[in-house]
Tab-separated table of C-alpha atoms in Angstrom:
chain	number	residue	atom	x	y	z
U	1484	UNK	CA	-25.028	74.122	44.543
U	1485	UNK	CA	-23.491	77.411	43.281
U	1486	UNK	CA	-24.944	78.491	39.864
U	1487	UNK	CA	-21.551	78.656	38.452
U	1488	UNK	CA	-20.672	75.233	39.736
U	1489	UNK	CA	-23.727	73.734	38.078
U	1490	UNK	CA	-22.820	75.423	34.808
U	1491	UNK	CA	-19.276	74.069	34.750
U	1492	UNK	CA	-20.618	70.485	35.566
U	1493	UNK	CA	-23.274	70.379	32.892
U	1494	UNK	CA	-21.004	71.912	30.259
U	1495	UNK	CA	-18.338	69.379	31.088
U	1496	UNK	CA	-20.755	66.657	30.911
U	1497	UNK	CA	-22.148	67.746	27.544
U	1498	UNK	CA	-18.602	68.227	25.902
U	1499	UNK	CA	-17.545	64.667	27.085
U	1500	UNK	CA	-19.284	62.979	24.111
U	1501	UNK	CA	-16.896	65.061	21.950
U	1502	UNK	CA	-13.970	62.795	23.221
U	1503	UNK	CA	-13.383	59.461	21.878
U	1504	UNK	CA	-13.456	57.575	25.155
U	1505	UNK	CA	-14.466	57.766	28.688
U	1506	UNK	CA	-12.066	56.981	31.497
U	1507	UNK	CA	-12.922	53.831	33.601
U	1508	UNK	CA	-14.298	50.546	32.693
U	1509	UNK	CA	-14.750	49.224	29.145
U	1510	UNK	CA	-14.124	51.828	26.544
U	1511	UNK	CA	-17.194	52.800	24.412
U	1512	UNK	CA	-16.995	52.928	20.752
U	1513	UNK	CA	-15.517	56.182	19.442
U	1514	UNK	CA	-17.889	59.210	18.699
U	1515	UNK	CA	-18.154	59.363	15.025
U	1516	UNK	CA	-18.561	63.275	15.188
U	1517	UNK	CA	-14.879	63.561	16.040
U	1518	UNK	CA	-13.906	61.955	12.780
U	1519	UNK	CA	-14.100	64.725	10.164
U	1520	UNK	CA	-14.225	62.047	7.263
U	1521	UNK	CA	-17.309	60.404	8.793
U	1522	UNK	CA	-19.210	63.760	9.345
U	1523	UNK	CA	-18.436	65.048	5.854
U	1524	UNK	CA	-19.834	61.702	4.299
U	1525	UNK	CA	-23.476	62.388	5.260
U	1526	UNK	CA	-23.369	60.618	8.600
U	1527	UNK	CA	-25.025	63.529	10.301
U	1528	UNK	CA	-28.044	63.340	7.767
U	1529	UNK	CA	-29.073	60.336	9.457
U	1530	UNK	CA	-28.373	61.377	13.089
U	1531	UNK	CA	-30.333	64.535	13.598
U	1532	UNK	CA	-29.777	64.184	17.344
U	1533	UNK	CA	-25.935	64.667	16.956
U	1534	UNK	CA	-26.405	67.121	14.160
U	1535	UNK	CA	-28.582	69.547	16.024
U	1536	UNK	CA	-26.492	69.093	19.231
U	1537	UNK	CA	-23.365	70.112	17.288
U	1538	UNK	CA	-25.200	72.974	15.751
U	1539	UNK	CA	-26.463	73.981	19.059
U	1540	UNK	CA	-22.816	74.033	20.563
U	1541	UNK	CA	-21.633	75.860	17.572
U	1542	UNK	CA	-24.308	78.679	18.063
U	1543	UNK	CA	-23.491	78.831	21.788
U	1544	UNK	CA	-19.752	79.323	20.997
U	1545	UNK	CA	-20.708	82.093	18.584
U	1546	UNK	CA	-22.752	83.817	21.189
U	1547	UNK	CA	-26.147	83.087	19.412
U	1548	UNK	CA	-27.729	81.795	22.637
U	1549	UNK	CA	-31.323	81.885	21.261
U	1550	UNK	CA	-30.312	79.821	18.216
U	1551	UNK	CA	-28.451	77.510	20.519
U	1552	UNK	CA	-31.401	77.026	22.748
U	1553	UNK	CA	-33.505	76.115	19.774
U	1554	UNK	CA	-31.114	73.584	18.400
U	1555	UNK	CA	-30.721	71.977	21.917
U	1556	UNK	CA	-34.547	71.724	21.680
U	1557	UNK	CA	-34.367	69.947	18.286
U	1558	UNK	CA	-31.734	67.437	19.484
U	1559	UNK	CA	-33.858	66.737	22.528
U	1560	UNK	CA	-36.832	66.072	20.185
U	1561	UNK	CA	-34.759	62.954	18.929
U	1562	UNK	CA	-33.943	61.813	22.340
U	1563	UNK	CA	-30.440	63.348	23.045
U	1564	UNK	CA	-30.309	63.635	26.767
U	1565	UNK	CA	-27.288	65.956	26.870
U	1566	UNK	CA	-29.093	68.503	24.878
U	1567	UNK	CA	-32.302	68.024	27.207
U	1568	UNK	CA	-29.813	68.852	29.999
U	1569	UNK	CA	-28.631	72.055	28.207
U	1570	UNK	CA	-32.178	73.242	27.716
U	1571	UNK	CA	-32.620	72.774	31.410
U	1572	UNK	CA	-29.414	74.878	32.193
U	1573	UNK	CA	-30.342	77.662	29.881
U	1574	UNK	CA	-33.937	77.796	31.206
U	1575	UNK	CA	-32.560	77.974	34.847
U	1576	UNK	CA	-30.215	80.804	34.075
U	1577	UNK	CA	-32.478	82.599	31.442
U	1578	UNK	CA	-29.847	82.283	28.627
U	1579	UNK	CA	-31.215	82.386	25.161
U	1580	UNK	CA	-34.699	82.108	26.641
U	1581	UNK	CA	-36.780	83.564	29.399
U	1582	UNK	CA	-35.903	82.298	32.930
U	1583	UNK	CA	-38.172	79.503	34.047
U	1584	UNK	CA	-36.862	77.320	36.825
U	1585	UNK	CA	-39.963	75.148	37.018
U	1586	UNK	CA	-39.525	74.075	33.546
U	1587	UNK	CA	-35.708	73.762	33.884
U	1588	UNK	CA	-36.229	71.270	36.653
U	1589	UNK	CA	-38.640	69.207	34.264
U	1590	UNK	CA	-36.177	69.344	31.382
U	1591	UNK	CA	-33.329	68.106	33.799
U	1592	UNK	CA	-35.625	65.506	35.084
U	1593	UNK	CA	-36.149	64.433	31.422
U	1594	UNK	CA	-32.326	64.468	30.904
U	1595	UNK	CA	-32.033	62.030	33.804
U	1596	UNK	CA	-34.649	59.758	32.487
U	1597	UNK	CA	-32.244	56.874	31.655
U	1598	UNK	CA	-30.536	57.273	34.915
U	1599	UNK	CA	-27.387	59.087	33.763
U	1600	UNK	CA	-25.526	59.955	36.997
U	1601	UNK	CA	-24.392	63.464	36.031
U	1602	UNK	CA	-28.066	64.554	35.280
U	1603	UNK	CA	-29.508	62.845	38.239
U	1604	UNK	CA	-27.190	64.740	40.549
U	1605	UNK	CA	-28.149	68.033	38.742
U	1606	UNK	CA	-31.767	67.184	38.878
U	1607	UNK	CA	-31.720	66.887	42.679
U	1608	UNK	CA	-29.765	70.139	43.075
U	1609	UNK	CA	-32.501	71.983	41.057
U	1610	UNK	CA	-35.176	70.463	43.174
U	1611	UNK	CA	-33.388	71.685	46.399
U	1612	UNK	CA	-33.560	75.213	45.122
U	1613	UNK	CA	-37.258	75.303	44.172
U	1614	UNK	CA	-39.769	76.636	46.436
U	1615	UNK	CA	-43.019	74.735	46.768
U	1616	UNK	CA	-45.062	76.631	44.085
U	1617	UNK	CA	-42.445	75.960	41.545
U	1618	UNK	CA	-42.083	72.327	42.664
U	1619	UNK	CA	-45.860	71.985	41.942
U	1620	UNK	CA	-45.650	73.762	38.699
U	1621	UNK	CA	-42.582	71.656	37.581
U	1622	UNK	CA	-44.626	68.545	37.952
U	1623	UNK	CA	-47.411	69.860	35.819
U	1624	UNK	CA	-45.336	71.245	32.991
U	1625	UNK	CA	-43.154	68.237	33.174
U	1626	UNK	CA	-45.966	65.995	31.961
U	1627	UNK	CA	-46.263	67.807	28.819
U	1628	UNK	CA	-42.481	67.818	28.301
U	1629	UNK	CA	-42.276	64.125	28.706
U	1630	UNK	CA	-45.354	63.494	26.438
U	1631	UNK	CA	-43.471	65.204	23.703
U	1632	UNK	CA	-39.680	64.596	24.397
U	1633	UNK	CA	-39.716	61.647	26.598
U	1634	UNK	CA	-38.183	58.304	25.368
U	1635	UNK	CA	-41.636	56.899	24.522
U	1636	UNK	CA	-42.056	59.685	21.990
U	1637	UNK	CA	-38.381	60.421	21.114
U	1638	UNK	CA	-36.868	56.877	20.638
U	1639	UNK	CA	-39.125	55.880	17.735
U	1640	UNK	CA	-38.359	59.234	16.006
U	1641	UNK	CA	-34.532	58.540	16.122
U	1642	UNK	CA	-35.152	55.006	15.088
U	1643	UNK	CA	-37.053	56.005	12.003
U	1644	UNK	CA	-34.372	58.440	11.095
U	1645	UNK	CA	-31.585	55.994	11.446
U	1646	UNK	CA	-33.405	53.307	9.349
U	1647	UNK	CA	-34.545	55.741	6.678
U	1648	UNK	CA	-31.071	57.164	5.998
U	1649	UNK	CA	-29.336	53.771	6.160
U	1650	UNK	CA	-31.924	52.410	3.468
U	1651	UNK	CA	-31.445	55.470	1.445
U	1652	UNK	CA	-27.623	55.208	1.355
U	1653	UNK	CA	-27.359	51.498	0.967
U	1654	UNK	CA	-30.337	51.133	-1.329
U	1655	UNK	CA	-31.299	47.884	0.495
U	1656	UNK	CA	-33.407	47.209	3.535
U	1657	UNK	CA	-30.781	44.610	4.590
U	1658	UNK	CA	-28.226	47.270	5.188
U	1659	UNK	CA	-24.416	47.134	4.409
U	1660	UNK	CA	-22.826	43.884	3.117
U	1661	UNK	CA	-19.849	43.249	0.952
U	1662	UNK	CA	-16.742	45.080	0.419
U	1663	UNK	CA	-18.347	48.427	0.045
U	1664	UNK	CA	-16.080	51.484	-0.309
U	1665	UNK	CA	-17.537	54.829	0.133
U	1666	UNK	CA	-16.036	57.970	-1.560
U	1667	UNK	CA	-16.547	61.010	0.505
U	1668	UNK	CA	-15.400	64.596	0.370
U	1669	UNK	CA	-12.441	65.017	2.427
U	1670	UNK	CA	-11.969	67.754	5.113
U	1671	UNK	CA	-9.069	69.496	3.145
U	1672	UNK	CA	-10.611	69.187	-0.272
U	1673	UNK	CA	-10.643	66.334	-2.654
U	1674	UNK	CA	-11.952	62.999	-1.716
U	1675	UNK	CA	-11.213	59.918	0.431
U	1676	UNK	CA	-12.290	56.431	0.596
U	1677	UNK	CA	-13.681	54.771	3.786
U	1678	UNK	CA	-14.575	51.326	4.557
U	1679	UNK	CA	-18.067	50.795	4.529
U	1680	UNK	CA	-17.974	48.487	7.605
U	1681	UNK	CA	-16.853	51.552	9.666
U	1682	UNK	CA	-19.456	53.778	8.231
U	1683	UNK	CA	-22.306	51.197	8.580
U	1684	UNK	CA	-21.234	50.060	12.043
U	1685	UNK	CA	-24.361	48.659	13.702
U	1686	UNK	CA	-23.638	50.678	16.822
U	1687	UNK	CA	-24.389	53.769	14.824
U	1688	UNK	CA	-27.483	52.594	12.834
U	1689	UNK	CA	-29.358	49.855	14.779
U	1690	UNK	CA	-31.714	51.764	17.167
U	1691	UNK	CA	-31.067	49.381	20.089
U	1692	UNK	CA	-27.328	49.368	19.723
U	1693	UNK	CA	-27.285	53.079	19.110
U	1694	UNK	CA	-28.888	53.694	22.473
U	1695	UNK	CA	-26.536	51.264	24.211
U	1696	UNK	CA	-23.640	53.233	22.671
U	1697	UNK	CA	-25.146	56.566	24.187
U	1698	UNK	CA	-25.624	54.712	27.535
U	1699	UNK	CA	-21.959	53.421	27.649
U	1700	UNK	CA	-20.874	57.179	27.192
U	1701	UNK	CA	-23.327	58.775	29.575
U	1702	UNK	CA	-24.146	56.445	32.508
U	1703	UNK	CA	-21.337	57.585	34.341
U	1704	UNK	CA	-19.920	60.682	32.694
U	1705	UNK	CA	-16.949	62.801	33.762
U	1706	UNK	CA	-18.656	65.601	35.586
U	1707	UNK	CA	-16.331	68.334	36.889
U	1708	UNK	CA	-16.340	69.032	40.606
U	1709	UNK	CA	-15.353	72.731	40.795
U	1710	UNK	CA	-15.534	74.356	43.966
U	1711	UNK	CA	-16.874	77.912	43.602
U	1712	UNK	CA	-18.431	78.906	46.807
U	1713	UNK	CA	-20.139	76.507	49.397
U	1714	UNK	CA	-21.598	73.351	47.989
U	1715	UNK	CA	-23.963	71.481	50.178
U	1716	UNK	CA	-23.775	67.615	50.029
U	1717	UNK	CA	-27.004	66.206	48.767
U	1718	UNK	CA	-28.360	62.650	49.441
U	1719	UNK	CA	-27.761	60.116	46.814
U	1720	UNK	CA	-30.431	60.814	44.023
U	1721	UNK	CA	-33.256	58.313	43.456
U	1722	UNK	CA	-33.538	57.137	39.985
U	1723	UNK	CA	-37.237	57.499	39.828
U	1724	UNK	CA	-38.757	60.728	38.246
U	1725	UNK	CA	-41.105	62.734	40.228
U	1726	UNK	CA	-43.277	63.495	37.168
U	1727	UNK	CA	-46.113	61.151	36.653
U	1728	UNK	CA	-46.009	58.755	33.633
U	1729	UNK	CA	-47.941	60.166	30.676
U	1730	UNK	CA	-48.736	58.718	27.284
U	1731	UNK	CA	-46.546	60.103	24.350
U	1732	UNK	CA	-48.300	62.611	21.971
U	1733	UNK	CA	-48.203	61.641	18.410
U	1734	UNK	CA	-46.005	63.847	16.235
U	1735	UNK	CA	-47.905	66.941	15.094
U	1736	UNK	CA	-45.989	68.829	12.442
U	1737	UNK	CA	-47.742	72.094	13.179
U	1738	UNK	CA	-46.364	72.026	16.796
U	1739	UNK	CA	-42.763	71.518	15.862
U	1740	UNK	CA	-39.939	73.986	14.930
U	1741	UNK	CA	-39.661	74.550	10.986
U	1742	UNK	CA	-37.370	71.996	9.285
U	1743	UNK	CA	-33.844	73.150	8.708
U	1744	UNK	CA	-31.154	71.886	6.367
U	1745	UNK	CA	-28.456	73.672	8.275
U	1746	UNK	CA	-25.327	71.579	8.956
U	1747	UNK	CA	-22.439	72.172	11.417
U	1748	UNK	CA	-19.247	73.953	10.390
U	1749	UNK	CA	-16.044	71.858	9.980
U	1750	UNK	CA	-12.912	74.037	9.947
U	1751	UNK	CA	-15.107	77.071	9.119
U	1752	UNK	CA	-16.959	75.347	6.174
U	1753	UNK	CA	-20.479	73.844	6.317
U	1754	UNK	CA	-20.459	69.939	6.482
U	1755	UNK	CA	-22.126	68.615	3.380
U	1756	UNK	CA	-24.974	66.282	3.885
């Protein structure tokens, strides 16, 4: 696969989640990050995976590639597979980070961990371009990446974040009940009210339903097929990873990036938590 073709494909996949629906089959629940009322109401405070991906895309659009790479890493730490795919792409090209194609493969393998078709395809195209030495190293470094960023480690993190923020905002372990109205800062100034049933939709806060929502969007994403040079047809990718299963590494604050309160911009202004 031509390098530019891969770039177009992965970027199209990544931006798909910014649209409210995916064509074909049942329509997934809309992405709350496209609703400015939802994101200004503190929604992103409880969804660090989405917050850091939006920050990464913002930094990338501003030409701040190193910062974009770091924010994609943060999002992947909370199980965001599109961000893992972008970490892979940036490692493959040496954008915002030194080029390392063995690590790039391992990260794309991680992006494909849940069987998302677009990332499986790109994983196999990466593998086809690696020499034997890089393939061997990819398997080795991939084990450490999976131990820290694989679903066995990452899904409990995002589950804790979802539950903590929902309890904090509702003041109850039982979650939202009743005719709750939430007053939030409006995108153009002033305030607006939203129905609590929208904000606290279980698909956004229950860890199992939250992952099912992601799966509905990413299982068969719209990946652009752009012809730039010769593209060799590859076999249907195997769903299985080449990287041996490893135990997750317990969270070690000393090994992670420093915390940040930075929020994405909305209409040029920072989103308030």
